[in-house]
Amino acid sequence: MAEAVMDSHSLVNATNESELQNEIITVEGGNEASTDQRSAESQQPDVDKNALLAVLQFLKKYNLQETEGILRKETKLLDDHLPTSSQSSSDVTSVLSSFKSEGDPDIYEDAYTVLKKLVESSLDTYKYELSMILYPVFVRMYLELVYNDHEIQAVGFMAKFGPEQEEYYQDDIQKLASVTKKDHMKRNELMDNFKSEQFTLRMSRDTYNYLKRQLQNRKNSLLHNIIQEHLYFDVYEGMARNKQQVDATAGAVLGEATRQANNTKVYYGLLKEPELPLPVDDEEESGEGEDKPKKKKPKKDPMLSKKARNDPNAPPNNRIPLPELRDADKLDKSNALREAKKGLKLGTEILPSVCFYTLLNSHLGVTCVEIAEDSSLLAAGFVDAAVRVWSITPNSLKAMKPASELEQTDKEADDVLYRMMDESNATNMRLLLGHNGPVYSTSFSPDRNLLLSCSEDGTIRLWSLLTWTNVVCYKGHCFPVWDVQFSPHGYYFASCGHDRTARLWATDSHQPLRVFAGHVCDVDCVQFHPNSNYIATGSSDRTVRLWDVSNGNCVRYMTGHKGRIYTLVFSNCGRFLASAGGDKKILVWDIATGHLVAELNNHSEALYSLCFSRDGTILASGGLDYCVKLWDFTKLSEELDLEDLNISHTPNVKTNTESYLLGSYRTKSTSVLSLHFTRRNLLLGTGMYQG
Amino acid sequence: MASSKTNFSNSSSSNNITSGPKDVQVMAAILKDMGVIQYEPRVINQMLEFTYRYVTTMLDDARLFSSHAKKKNIDVHDVRLAVQLQMDKSFTCPPPRDLLLEVARQKNNIPLPLIKSNTGVHLPPDRYCLTTANYQAKSQKRPRIQVSVPSSKVSFSSIQSNTSNIFLSRPSISRVVPAISLASKSGTVISVATKTVGSPLVTLVSRTETTPTQTKSKVTPTPVFKISQGPIISRSPLVPEKTSTPRVTSSSAVILSSTSHSTTDLPENEKKRLREEDSID
């Protein structure tokens, strides 16, 4: 191409234009001869065509119109093939150039109005599915207007049709409205999403055929172009969905999930529990000898022991490497079982008591609170980059003795764990300093020796709760990290942040082991499945994804939230996932199929915390509306069991909220930041007093 | 933090917005356009401050670029370049989606490593942890005390500008006081606390002050006292205790405010004196 330009340079150096024309015609003459034979043309298309285009571009630049016209006529080149002068070699603009269209800007409004009328006048059965098409077409048209520098029309288009879109798209539309010039498009994150992925719509075959017929009738090329090329239709056989069903899965930034997205098998069962040493107390209580190993597990969940042995849905124990249980861990587990036995059996009639910890003078200071699994420690992250750990049992927090003293202690003594702690500086609260920005989340390890915290400075810090010092600083995210969680088995932890990824780390890896990329907006919360094989993430793009730890694939993609997702929690059996967030609703998903099974709608403000009781009977939720609400989960799961759930049939979403709500407890004006059921089914809540 | 109710102002209800300077009105309009309806009043101030700082930085950079390109006036290209550089430096965006997917694909192909069993707390290799000390204690040679005295206050007629040692058999200080806080007129000399018993031998060494961190260019010869006596001397700079019998009259010159930056001089001075002392002894 460069040579062609050089040639045209030499051409221009010829004194008058007519000479130039002759020169070019001779060049073209040679070309024309070859065009008689199709095969020859196909063999030398690229070189000559590029040369031609370069010459044309050159002529256009120097405003040699007559020559240009003649050249065009001779070579029968169409306008479309001409690259525009504004195209640079960067990837961004070349992809953005898909927005280029030669259309008249004024027809966009008309085209959109036509589409609206089409949807409104369609049959009722098709109407709801068709109405999903309006938003992506609106976005596409607006961006085309902006890209082609029709700013006035773009602004008018936005003002006329923007407010008509659904409520949950208004945030995105506002961000789009700030993009009014082509330069804005290059740097905008939302543009990244719209150009790289296609908006997905699920339609039944009937609806799809109807739409195609209508478009053909109208003969509107612009609409046809946009709809055919830039939207992805996932067509399924079956009846068109009604309004409720359509509404249930609407809301995500990029549309709904395709059927293939949720096809992989997910092992949602729990891992087989290892044999535990018998604690001394229980030998007196249980009489039978052989039944002892089996009796331990049923205390927690009577169904589990049988299922764990031959549960087809449980992953094999070695699917991902998990740390071995040490003696201290086994002791801990048997203690947990013993406590669970003594716990209150919750049900519809027996509701848990709630013990609430209020943080005073911290209205804008506390960002997160977390209670350890055995309810002995409470950690809070603050905006001033501090992490404070309190002991909420009478035991105070002790530090380990310094090394010189530790050498002198007897390591073989029975109470070595007690002796190695220094009694002299035992306090109730410990301050951990190290981060450079607000701490957004903390997580205790299952053995309560380690604490993780993540912050706006992009680092995740591991703190030892024996020496109360910062031990490791994990740098991987370069942007704020919104959430971090230890795995229920320890050793692994997951983090998610503003860079739209979630990462899996091990405490002894200085780099992430897995990167889960796929969300289109920042990932707000992350949660491990009880069997540590899967990770669920909730994001600002209003979707929940489930990832497989062993190979990093996204196995479930669940849409339906109408606002950001702030909290996720798995049920104890591992089959259900409850998520809640800015849209004030709790959505319950069935992991096996990826379908939405229930929508619990009673809160009046955004929700920040969810927690299942230890026996899986009650789901507690709390948020900014100062309320803690209890939901009957046994009833819900019983009703779901009765139905026959399979992948293809979308179940009816249960929305009869009132039947599941067990209780609603208001605080004075304390928003609920976290909820935690103790081993004995006492509900602990924490929050900040708003004053 | 005070638990007072945060004071949000609606853009329409506050009087400040409608009657304030034009900048304030513009900023309020921008916030309204972007959908921010409720905000504390100081948000506008912070936004205006940011705007001013950003614009001035951009224009400064643009002027640099245009003068580099030997243009007479700032051009739109200069401003564009300045904006682009600043965006790449501070307003970075997360990586694009296809890059993330590619990185994820590569990372996820590596199988999960097996866990080394029973190694206690699983931590990364030492250089990735914060468990080792990141400092090294410097070994001390001989405990020495140096007391620096403002030259204007002590009259030694035979002080010369370059290194010359002046030995006094009978020091003017009969008893070394526990703590002396001194500051020279130039304000760069600091104090050392001493605790000795008896009458030590004081060697006076004068030297030009050559501390590189000295802000004033004045070079004054500073006589240095060295006390070469056995007892353990605790060395702690800046103990501002004035005793009743400081022979070195410096009560008026005790200026502690300037010593904050001069503490950095101490190691510098001490090192130099240590070296020189070695050369003498």
PDB file of C-alpha atoms in Angstrom, chain A residues 57-239:
ATOM      1  CA  GLN A  57      -7.888   7.975  -0.581  1.00  0.00           C
ATOM      2  CA  PHE A  58      -4.997  10.044  -1.773  1.00  0.00           C
ATOM      3  CA  LEU A  59      -7.080  11.729  -4.413  1.00  0.00           C
ATOM      4  CA  LYS A  60      -9.777  12.487  -1.942  1.00  0.00           C
ATOM      5  CA  LYS A  61      -7.266  14.021   0.384  1.00  0.00           C
ATOM      6  CA  TYR A  62      -5.956  16.351  -2.257  1.00  0.00           C
ATOM      7  CA  ASN A  63      -9.446  17.119  -3.496  1.00  0.00           C
ATOM      8  CA  LEU A  64      -8.951  15.917  -7.020  1.00  0.00           C
ATOM      9  CA  GLN A  65     -12.580  15.244  -7.678  1.00  0.00           C
ATOM     10  CA  GLU A  66     -12.641  14.790 -11.390  1.00  0.00           C
ATOM     11  CA  THR A  67      -9.892  12.260 -11.313  1.00  0.00           C
ATOM     12  CA  GLU A  68     -11.549  10.521  -8.493  1.00  0.00           C
ATOM     13  CA  GLY A  69     -14.835  10.327 -10.327  1.00  0.00           C
ATOM     14  CA  ILE A  70     -13.256   8.883 -13.399  1.00  0.00           C
ATOM     15  CA  LEU A  71     -11.322   6.355 -11.397  1.00  0.00           C
ATOM     16  CA  ARG A  72     -14.427   5.286  -9.579  1.00  0.00           C
ATOM     17  CA  LYS A  73     -16.365   4.897 -12.757  1.00  0.00           C
ATOM     18  CA  GLU A  74     -13.690   2.834 -14.339  1.00  0.00           C
ATOM     19  CA  THR A  75     -13.253   0.505 -11.465  1.00  0.00           C
ATOM     20  CA  LYS A  76     -16.889   0.452 -10.342  1.00  0.00           C
ATOM     21  CA  LEU A  77     -15.873   0.805  -6.770  1.00  0.00           C
ATOM     22  CA  LEU A  78     -18.628   1.419  -4.311  1.00  0.00           C
ATOM     23  CA  ASP A  79     -18.540   3.986  -1.603  1.00  0.00           C
ATOM     24  CA  ASP A  80     -18.806   1.435   1.148  1.00  0.00           C
ATOM     25  CA  HIS A  81     -15.433  -0.032   0.505  1.00  0.00           C
ATOM     26  CA  LEU A  82     -13.705   3.229   1.094  1.00  0.00           C
ATOM     27  CA  PRO A  83     -12.175   3.469   4.471  1.00  0.00           C
ATOM     28  CA  THR A  84     -13.018   6.682   6.183  1.00  0.00           C
ATOM     29  CA  SER A  85     -10.306   9.129   6.928  1.00  0.00           C
ATOM     30  CA  SER A  86     -10.954   8.902  10.589  1.00  0.00           C
ATOM     31  CA  GLN A  87     -10.127   5.248  10.864  1.00  0.00           C
ATOM     32  CA  SER A  88      -6.923   4.624  12.696  1.00  0.00           C
ATOM     33  CA  SER A  89      -5.143   1.390  13.078  1.00  0.00           C
ATOM     34  CA  SER A  90      -6.111   0.878  16.678  1.00  0.00           C
ATOM     35  CA  ASP A  91      -8.263  -2.055  17.604  1.00  0.00           C
ATOM     36  CA  VAL A  92     -10.803   0.055  19.372  1.00  0.00           C
ATOM     37  CA  THR A  93     -11.850   2.149  16.455  1.00  0.00           C
ATOM     38  CA  SER A  94     -11.829  -0.750  14.072  1.00  0.00           C
ATOM     39  CA  VAL A  95     -14.315  -2.551  16.235  1.00  0.00           C
ATOM     40  CA  LEU A  96     -16.277   0.601  16.884  1.00  0.00           C
ATOM     41  CA  SER A  97     -16.510   1.121  13.170  1.00  0.00           C
ATOM     42  CA  SER A  98     -19.200  -1.515  13.193  1.00  0.00           C
ATOM     43  CA  PHE A  99     -21.359   1.335  14.371  1.00  0.00           C
ATOM     44  CA  LYS A 100     -20.733   3.171  11.168  1.00  0.00           C
ATOM     45  CA  SER A 101     -23.713   3.540   8.952  1.00  0.00           C
ATOM     46  CA  GLU A 102     -24.460   5.773   6.067  1.00  0.00           C
ATOM     47  CA  GLY A 103     -28.064   6.129   7.024  1.00  0.00           C
ATOM     48  CA  ASP A 104     -29.816   9.379   7.350  1.00  0.00           C
ATOM     49  CA  PRO A 105     -29.895  10.328  11.013  1.00  0.00           C
ATOM     50  CA  ASP A 106     -33.463  11.475  10.981  1.00  0.00           C
ATOM     51  CA  ILE A 107     -34.845   8.109  10.114  1.00  0.00           C
ATOM     52  CA  TYR A 108     -33.682   6.556  13.363  1.00  0.00           C
ATOM     53  CA  GLU A 109     -36.527   8.028  15.345  1.00  0.00           C
ATOM     54  CA  ASP A 110     -39.024   6.877  12.800  1.00  0.00           C
ATOM     55  CA  ALA A 111     -37.557   3.419  12.673  1.00  0.00           C
ATOM     56  CA  TYR A 112     -37.739   3.087  16.424  1.00  0.00           C
ATOM     57  CA  THR A 113     -41.318   4.292  16.479  1.00  0.00           C
ATOM     58  CA  VAL A 114     -42.151   1.714  13.852  1.00  0.00           C
ATOM     59  CA  LEU A 115     -40.637  -0.986  16.007  1.00  0.00           C
ATOM     60  CA  LYS A 116     -42.575   0.167  19.021  1.00  0.00           C
ATOM     61  CA  LYS A 117     -45.825   0.069  17.110  1.00  0.00           C
ATOM     62  CA  LEU A 118     -44.966  -3.372  15.872  1.00  0.00           C
ATOM     63  CA  VAL A 119     -44.488  -4.653  19.378  1.00  0.00           C
ATOM     64  CA  GLU A 120     -47.582  -3.021  20.760  1.00  0.00           C
ATOM     65  CA  SER A 121     -49.824  -4.271  18.016  1.00  0.00           C
ATOM     66  CA  SER A 122     -48.631  -7.838  18.166  1.00  0.00           C
ATOM     67  CA  LEU A 123     -50.619 -10.655  19.636  1.00  0.00           C
ATOM     68  CA  ASP A 124     -50.657 -10.954  23.365  1.00  0.00           C
ATOM     69  CA  THR A 125     -48.826 -14.231  23.360  1.00  0.00           C
ATOM     70  CA  TYR A 126     -45.874 -12.675  21.598  1.00  0.00           C
ATOM     71  CA  LYS A 127     -45.997  -9.244  23.072  1.00  0.00           C
ATOM     72  CA  TYR A 128     -43.968  -9.737  26.201  1.00  0.00           C
ATOM     73  CA  GLU A 129     -41.135 -11.516  24.540  1.00  0.00           C
ATOM     74  CA  LEU A 130     -41.082  -8.987  21.742  1.00  0.00           C
ATOM     75  CA  SER A 131     -40.970  -6.073  24.107  1.00  0.00           C
ATOM     76  CA  MET A 132     -37.555  -7.255  25.223  1.00  0.00           C
ATOM     77  CA  ILE A 133     -36.233  -6.199  21.859  1.00  0.00           C
ATOM     78  CA  LEU A 134     -36.851  -2.519  22.360  1.00  0.00           C
ATOM     79  CA  TYR A 135     -33.994  -1.839  24.751  1.00  0.00           C
ATOM     80  CA  PRO A 136     -31.103  -3.322  22.767  1.00  0.00           C
ATOM     81  CA  VAL A 137     -32.337  -1.716  19.566  1.00  0.00           C
ATOM     82  CA  PHE A 138     -32.592   1.608  21.338  1.00  0.00           C
ATOM     83  CA  VAL A 139     -29.028   1.351  22.594  1.00  0.00           C
ATOM     84  CA  ARG A 140     -27.734   0.318  19.203  1.00  0.00           C
ATOM     85  CA  MET A 141     -29.449   3.155  17.392  1.00  0.00           C
ATOM     86  CA  TYR A 142     -28.268   5.716  19.882  1.00  0.00           C
ATOM     87  CA  LEU A 143     -24.679   4.555  19.603  1.00  0.00           C
ATOM     88  CA  GLU A 144     -24.823   4.626  15.830  1.00  0.00           C
ATOM     89  CA  LEU A 145     -26.049   8.181  15.898  1.00  0.00           C
ATOM     90  CA  VAL A 146     -23.257   9.176  18.246  1.00  0.00           C
ATOM     91  CA  TYR A 147     -20.580   7.402  16.261  1.00  0.00           C
ATOM     92  CA  ASN A 148     -21.580   9.063  13.045  1.00  0.00           C
ATOM     93  CA  ASP A 149     -21.364  12.488  14.671  1.00  0.00           C
ATOM     94  CA  HIS A 150     -25.057  13.216  14.657  1.00  0.00           C
ATOM     95  CA  GLU A 151     -24.966  14.639  18.129  1.00  0.00           C
ATOM     96  CA  ILE A 152     -28.181  16.633  18.026  1.00  0.00           C
ATOM     97  CA  GLN A 153     -30.229  13.770  16.748  1.00  0.00           C
ATOM     98  CA  ALA A 154     -28.629  11.463  19.284  1.00  0.00           C
ATOM     99  CA  VAL A 155     -29.527  13.716  22.166  1.00  0.00           C
ATOM    100  CA  GLY A 156     -33.057  14.079  20.874  1.00  0.00           C
ATOM    101  CA  PHE A 157     -33.377  10.333  20.420  1.00  0.00           C
ATOM    102  CA  MET A 158     -32.208   9.717  23.946  1.00  0.00           C
ATOM    103  CA  ALA A 159     -34.533  12.294  25.419  1.00  0.00           C
ATOM    104  CA  LYS A 160     -37.534  10.901  23.595  1.00  0.00           C
ATOM    105  CA  PHE A 161     -37.096   7.194  24.094  1.00  0.00           C
ATOM    106  CA  GLY A 162     -34.800   6.932  27.111  1.00  0.00           C
ATOM    107  CA  PRO A 163     -37.359   7.342  29.862  1.00  0.00           C
ATOM    108  CA  GLU A 164     -39.619   4.762  28.256  1.00  0.00           C
ATOM    109  CA  GLN A 165     -37.230   1.935  28.897  1.00  0.00           C
ATOM    110  CA  GLU A 166     -37.599  -0.277  31.910  1.00  0.00           C
ATOM    111  CA  GLU A 167     -36.704   0.912  35.358  1.00  0.00           C
ATOM    112  CA  TYR A 168     -33.750  -1.364  35.795  1.00  0.00           C
ATOM    113  CA  TYR A 169     -32.080  -0.089  32.662  1.00  0.00           C
ATOM    114  CA  GLN A 170     -32.247   3.525  33.682  1.00  0.00           C
ATOM    115  CA  ASP A 171     -28.853   3.488  35.375  1.00  0.00           C
ATOM    116  CA  ASP A 172     -27.188   2.183  32.266  1.00  0.00           C
ATOM    117  CA  ILE A 173     -29.106   4.637  30.137  1.00  0.00           C
ATOM    118  CA  GLN A 174     -27.879   7.483  32.245  1.00  0.00           C
ATOM    119  CA  LYS A 175     -24.318   6.384  31.714  1.00  0.00           C
ATOM    120  CA  LEU A 176     -24.997   6.119  28.007  1.00  0.00           C
ATOM    121  CA  ALA A 177     -26.484   9.588  27.971  1.00  0.00           C
ATOM    122  CA  SER A 178     -23.134  11.017  28.983  1.00  0.00           C
ATOM    123  CA  VAL A 179     -21.648   9.642  25.783  1.00  0.00           C
ATOM    124  CA  THR A 180     -22.463  12.233  23.166  1.00  0.00           C
ATOM    125  CA  LYS A 181     -19.405  12.369  21.005  1.00  0.00           C
ATOM    126  CA  LYS A 182     -17.397   9.777  19.210  1.00  0.00           C
ATOM    127  CA  ASP A 183     -14.370  10.479  21.384  1.00  0.00           C
ATOM    128  CA  HIS A 184     -16.350   9.565  24.459  1.00  0.00           C
ATOM    129  CA  MET A 185     -17.023   6.164  23.069  1.00  0.00           C
ATOM    130  CA  LYS A 186     -13.448   5.083  23.041  1.00  0.00           C
ATOM    131  CA  ARG A 187     -12.904   5.315  26.731  1.00  0.00           C
ATOM    132  CA  ASN A 188     -16.252   4.291  28.118  1.00  0.00           C
ATOM    133  CA  GLU A 189     -16.442   0.959  29.889  1.00  0.00           C
ATOM    134  CA  LEU A 190     -20.042   0.387  29.007  1.00  0.00           C
ATOM    135  CA  MET A 191     -19.056   0.636  25.372  1.00  0.00           C
ATOM    136  CA  ASP A 192     -16.694  -2.230  25.959  1.00  0.00           C
ATOM    137  CA  ASN A 193     -19.649  -4.379  26.858  1.00  0.00           C
ATOM    138  CA  PHE A 194     -21.919  -3.369  24.057  1.00  0.00           C
ATOM    139  CA  LYS A 195     -19.364  -3.780  21.368  1.00  0.00           C
ATOM    140  CA  SER A 196     -17.792  -7.008  22.473  1.00  0.00           C
ATOM    141  CA  GLU A 197     -20.852  -9.042  23.359  1.00  0.00           C
ATOM    142  CA  GLN A 198     -24.152  -9.315  21.698  1.00  0.00           C
ATOM    143  CA  PHE A 199     -27.337  -8.786  23.596  1.00  0.00           C
ATOM    144  CA  THR A 200     -29.027 -12.132  24.047  1.00  0.00           C
ATOM    145  CA  LEU A 201     -32.745 -12.611  23.798  1.00  0.00           C
ATOM    146  CA  ARG A 202     -34.585 -15.811  24.389  1.00  0.00           C
ATOM    147  CA  MET A 203     -37.568 -16.273  22.152  1.00  0.00           C
ATOM    148  CA  SER A 204     -39.833 -19.074  21.282  1.00  0.00           C
ATOM    149  CA  ARG A 205     -39.810 -20.142  17.668  1.00  0.00           C
ATOM    150  CA  ASP A 206     -43.267 -18.739  17.067  1.00  0.00           C
ATOM    151  CA  THR A 207     -42.315 -15.325  18.321  1.00  0.00           C
ATOM    152  CA  TYR A 208     -39.175 -15.336  16.285  1.00  0.00           C
ATOM    153  CA  ASN A 209     -40.943 -16.223  13.070  1.00  0.00           C
ATOM    154  CA  TYR A 210     -43.566 -13.617  13.748  1.00  0.00           C
ATOM    155  CA  LEU A 211     -40.910 -10.981  14.211  1.00  0.00           C
ATOM    156  CA  LYS A 212     -39.144 -11.903  11.015  1.00  0.00           C
ATOM    157  CA  ARG A 213     -42.333 -11.776   9.022  1.00  0.00           C
ATOM    158  CA  GLN A 214     -43.269  -8.390  10.401  1.00  0.00           C
ATOM    159  CA  LEU A 215     -39.873  -6.949   9.628  1.00  0.00           C
ATOM    160  CA  GLN A 216     -40.002  -8.192   6.109  1.00  0.00           C
ATOM    161  CA  ASN A 217     -43.409  -6.667   5.650  1.00  0.00           C
ATOM    162  CA  ARG A 218     -42.269  -3.322   6.819  1.00  0.00           C
ATOM    163  CA  LYS A 219     -39.232  -3.380   4.579  1.00  0.00           C
ATOM    164  CA  ASN A 220     -37.314  -1.193   6.950  1.00  0.00           C
ATOM    165  CA  SER A 221     -33.703  -1.856   6.125  1.00  0.00           C
ATOM    166  CA  LEU A 222     -32.255  -0.057   9.101  1.00  0.00           C
ATOM    167  CA  LEU A 223     -34.250  -2.033  11.607  1.00  0.00           C
ATOM    168  CA  HIS A 224     -33.626  -5.208   9.740  1.00  0.00           C
ATOM    169  CA  ASN A 225     -29.920  -4.543   9.718  1.00  0.00           C
ATOM    170  CA  ILE A 226     -29.693  -3.869  13.398  1.00  0.00           C
ATOM    171  CA  ILE A 227     -31.845  -6.719  14.506  1.00  0.00           C
ATOM    172  CA  GLN A 228     -30.303  -9.310  12.289  1.00  0.00           C
ATOM    173  CA  GLU A 229     -26.709  -8.450  12.874  1.00  0.00           C
ATOM    174  CA  HIS A 230     -26.408  -7.137  16.363  1.00  0.00           C
ATOM    175  CA  LEU A 231     -28.821  -9.111  18.459  1.00  0.00           C
ATOM    176  CA  TYR A 232     -28.507 -12.745  19.306  1.00  0.00           C
ATOM    177  CA  PHE A 233     -31.674 -14.759  19.452  1.00  0.00           C
ATOM    178  CA  ASP A 234     -31.691 -17.940  21.439  1.00  0.00           C
ATOM    179  CA  VAL A 235     -34.658 -19.682  19.941  1.00  0.00           C
ATOM    180  CA  TYR A 236     -36.323 -22.463  21.836  1.00  0.00           C
ATOM    181  CA  GLU A 237     -39.157 -24.775  21.046  1.00  0.00           C
ATOM    182  CA  GLY A 238     -42.134 -24.310  23.193  1.00  0.00           C
ATOM    183  CA  MET A 239     -44.709 -21.819  24.146  1.00  0.00           C
TER     184      MET A 239
END
